[in-house]
Amino acid sequence: MSDLNLTLQPVAIIHTPYQEKFSVPRQPNLVQDGTGVVELLPPYNVPEAVRGLAQFSHLWLIFQFDKIPQGKWQPTVRPPRLGGNQRVGVFASRSTHRPNPLGLSKVELRKIDCSQGKVLLHLGSVDLVNGTPIFDIKPYIAYADSEPNAISGFAQAKPPVLLQVKFSPDAQTAVQKIEEFQPHFQRFITEVLQQDPRPAYQQGQISERIYGVHLANYNVTFQIRELGIVEVVNILLNDNSLHF
């Protein structure tokens, strides 16, 4: 039998406002301001490599779950959509813990920028951590890829909003200042937190614990002291955040 081992090298990396996997929405299109930019790496960062790509409105990204410990997987997982208590087969889920740490994401292509020796693909809403390696980029082809009548098991419908988001006076003051040069930042925080980024087993519970999540260049702290309500406590500049 031929050697089945395959070594992959990234063709690109993606820049996103999500600095850690805790904050990443579980699918694209859940957070409209959580956009991304794919930057092609040498030797693929040439305009010829993306010739004709601008004719497509959406792309498939094949990427690596590079923040997940390697070699740790189980034949069954507990999807968040099932409350984190019910198990299904790993191949019946989109779990990050897989035999091979590969993910697939459909994203909107908004613009291609080829300048100053770089090739950048500006995207719509994404569900990837900042710096995620991209192994391949393929155009989305509607007639072949779209199945309007497809059955999607336990994820047939878009997940409901789980939490109402409120801002403390300090957080409201901070976000108003940020929005002077980063529009819609309050909406961005709201759409991330209303999905309740906590582990599934903690959802539906109240706690005095203060959580922190890194979004763009900021550390957003929040607390869930009332059932169904999350309060943003404060928003502070995170000097250790990645910039793009």
Tab-separated table of N, CA, C and O in Angstrom, residues 20 22 163 193 196-214 218-225 229-235:
chain	number	residue	atom	x	y	z
A	20	GLU	N	-8.665	34.663	20.991
A	20	GLU	CA	-8.665	33.381	21.695
A	20	GLU	C	-9.923	32.615	21.293
A	20	GLU	O	-10.924	33.213	20.903
A	22	PHE	N	-12.093	31.157	23.036
A	22	PHE	CA	-13.230	31.367	23.931
A	22	PHE	C	-14.245	32.332	23.327
A	22	PHE	O	-15.447	32.203	23.554
A	163	LEU	N	-28.750	35.404	25.606
A	163	LEU	CA	-28.626	36.388	26.673
A	163	LEU	C	-28.945	37.792	26.180
A	163	LEU	O	-28.636	38.151	25.041
A	193	LEU	N	-21.482	38.248	22.885
A	193	LEU	CA	-21.894	37.815	24.220
A	193	LEU	C	-23.310	37.268	24.260
A	193	LEU	O	-23.629	36.438	25.126
A	196	ASP	N	-23.634	33.651	24.444
A	196	ASP	CA	-23.089	33.042	25.654
A	196	ASP	C	-21.877	32.164	25.327
A	196	ASP	O	-22.000	30.952	25.091
A	197	PRO	N	-20.682	32.772	25.299
A	197	PRO	CA	-19.479	32.018	24.917
A	197	PRO	C	-18.999	31.025	25.969
A	197	PRO	O	-18.055	30.273	25.719
A	198	ARG	N	-19.644	30.998	27.123
A	198	ARG	CA	-19.228	30.056	28.166
A	198	ARG	C	-19.445	28.613	27.706
A	198	ARG	O	-20.239	28.347	26.797
A	199	PRO	N	-18.733	27.658	28.326
A	199	PRO	CA	-18.991	26.243	28.013
A	199	PRO	C	-20.457	25.900	28.188
A	199	PRO	O	-21.151	26.498	29.026
A	200	ALA	N	-20.922	24.949	27.408
A	200	ALA	CA	-22.346	24.620	27.409
A	200	ALA	C	-22.859	24.246	28.790
A	200	ALA	O	-23.998	24.570	29.147
A	201	TYR	N	-22.027	23.585	29.610
A	201	TYR	CA	-22.504	23.152	30.919
A	201	TYR	C	-22.706	24.326	31.880
A	201	TYR	O	-23.353	24.175	32.913
A	202	GLN	N	-22.146	25.518	31.552
A	202	GLN	CA	-22.339	26.686	32.393
A	202	GLN	C	-23.506	27.557	31.928
A	202	GLN	O	-23.965	28.426	32.667
A	203	GLN	N	-23.958	27.340	30.719
A	203	GLN	CA	-25.029	28.168	30.184
A	203	GLN	C	-26.327	27.909	30.948
A	203	GLN	O	-26.592	26.800	31.390
A	204	GLY	N	-27.122	28.977	31.104
A	204	GLY	CA	-28.350	28.864	31.871
A	204	GLY	C	-28.135	29.002	33.364
A	204	GLY	O	-29.080	28.837	34.149
A	205	GLN	N	-26.883	29.309	33.773
A	205	GLN	CA	-26.576	29.457	35.189
A	205	GLN	C	-26.137	30.887	35.473
A	205	GLN	O	-25.591	31.567	34.604
A	206	ILE	N	-26.395	31.351	36.699
A	206	ILE	CA	-25.903	32.658	37.121
A	206	ILE	C	-24.685	32.459	38.014
A	206	ILE	O	-24.482	31.386	38.592
A	207	SER	N	-23.854	33.502	38.103
A	207	SER	CA	-22.611	33.366	38.847
A	207	SER	C	-22.074	34.748	39.184
A	207	SER	O	-22.340	35.725	38.480
A	208	GLU	N	-21.311	34.832	40.260
A	208	GLU	CA	-20.630	36.077	40.625
A	208	GLU	C	-19.290	36.200	39.889
A	208	GLU	O	-18.625	37.229	39.995
A	209	ARG	N	-18.912	35.174	39.179
A	209	ARG	CA	-17.620	35.170	38.495
A	209	ARG	C	-17.581	36.246	37.404
A	209	ARG	O	-18.555	36.453	36.686
A	210	ILE	N	-16.442	36.898	37.284
A	210	ILE	CA	-16.225	37.868	36.211
A	210	ILE	C	-15.367	37.203	35.140
A	210	ILE	O	-14.260	36.737	35.415
A	211	TYR	N	-15.896	37.141	33.933
A	211	TYR	CA	-15.192	36.544	32.799
A	211	TYR	C	-14.490	37.637	31.997
A	211	TYR	O	-14.889	38.803	32.028
A	212	GLY	N	-13.465	37.244	31.278
A	212	GLY	CA	-12.778	38.172	30.389
A	212	GLY	C	-12.617	37.560	29.017
A	212	GLY	O	-12.357	36.359	28.888
A	213	VAL	N	-12.807	38.368	27.989
A	213	VAL	CA	-12.647	37.886	26.626
A	213	VAL	C	-11.915	38.952	25.813
A	213	VAL	O	-12.187	40.147	25.958
A	214	HIS	N	-10.958	38.530	24.997
A	214	HIS	CA	-10.173	39.445	24.181
A	214	HIS	C	-10.829	39.617	22.812
A	214	HIS	O	-10.905	38.658	22.032
A	218	TYR	N	-8.946	44.748	22.764
A	218	TYR	CA	-9.535	45.088	24.054
A	218	TYR	C	-9.853	43.842	24.872
A	218	TYR	O	-10.170	42.777	24.336
A	219	ASN	N	-9.759	44.008	26.176
A	219	ASN	CA	-10.170	42.977	27.111
A	219	ASN	C	-11.539	43.366	27.652
A	219	ASN	O	-11.680	44.371	28.358
A	220	VAL	N	-12.543	42.591	27.299
A	220	VAL	CA	-13.924	42.864	27.690
A	220	VAL	C	-14.285	41.943	28.854
A	220	VAL	O	-14.237	40.724	28.720
A	221	THR	N	-14.608	42.530	29.991
A	221	THR	CA	-15.012	41.729	31.143
A	221	THR	C	-16.532	41.753	31.278
A	221	THR	O	-17.178	42.774	31.020
A	222	PHE	N	-17.100	40.625	31.674
A	222	PHE	CA	-18.549	40.530	31.793
A	222	PHE	C	-18.934	39.585	32.913
A	222	PHE	O	-18.131	38.763	33.375
A	223	GLN	N	-20.185	39.708	33.329
A	223	GLN	CA	-20.689	38.943	34.458
A	223	GLN	C	-22.145	38.579	34.214
A	223	GLN	O	-22.887	39.342	33.581
A	224	ILE	N	-22.549	37.406	34.696
A	224	ILE	CA	-23.934	36.949	34.528
A	224	ILE	C	-24.506	36.682	35.914
A	224	ILE	O	-24.415	35.587	36.450
A	225	ARG	N	-25.082	37.728	36.498
A	225	ARG	CA	-25.625	37.636	37.859
A	225	ARG	C	-27.141	37.479	37.858
A	225	ARG	O	-27.741	37.211	38.888
A	229	ILE	N	-29.353	37.443	31.490
A	229	ILE	CA	-28.788	38.778	31.285
A	229	ILE	C	-27.282	38.745	31.531
A	229	ILE	O	-26.822	38.236	32.553
A	230	VAL	N	-26.515	39.278	30.601
A	230	VAL	CA	-25.078	39.427	30.784
A	230	VAL	C	-24.763	40.914	30.838
A	230	VAL	O	-25.261	41.691	30.024
A	231	GLU	N	-23.960	41.308	31.797
A	231	GLU	CA	-23.560	42.716	31.919
A	231	GLU	C	-22.089	42.855	31.575
A	231	GLU	O	-21.234	42.158	32.150
A	232	VAL	N	-21.791	43.742	30.635
A	232	VAL	CA	-20.405	44.078	30.332
A	232	VAL	C	-19.917	44.994	31.443
A	232	VAL	O	-20.469	46.074	31.657
A	233	VAL	N	-18.900	44.554	32.171
A	233	VAL	CA	-18.421	45.292	33.336
A	233	VAL	C	-17.490	46.417	32.929
A	233	VAL	O	-17.639	47.554	33.364
A	234	ASN	N	-16.526	46.090	32.060
A	234	ASN	CA	-15.588	47.119	31.628
A	234	ASN	C	-14.922	46.691	30.325
A	234	ASN	O	-14.960	45.521	29.943
A	235	ILE	N	-14.290	47.649	29.660
A	235	ILE	CA	-13.578	47.407	28.401
A	235	ILE	C	-12.250	48.141	28.497
A	235	ILE	O	-12.212	49.367	28.583
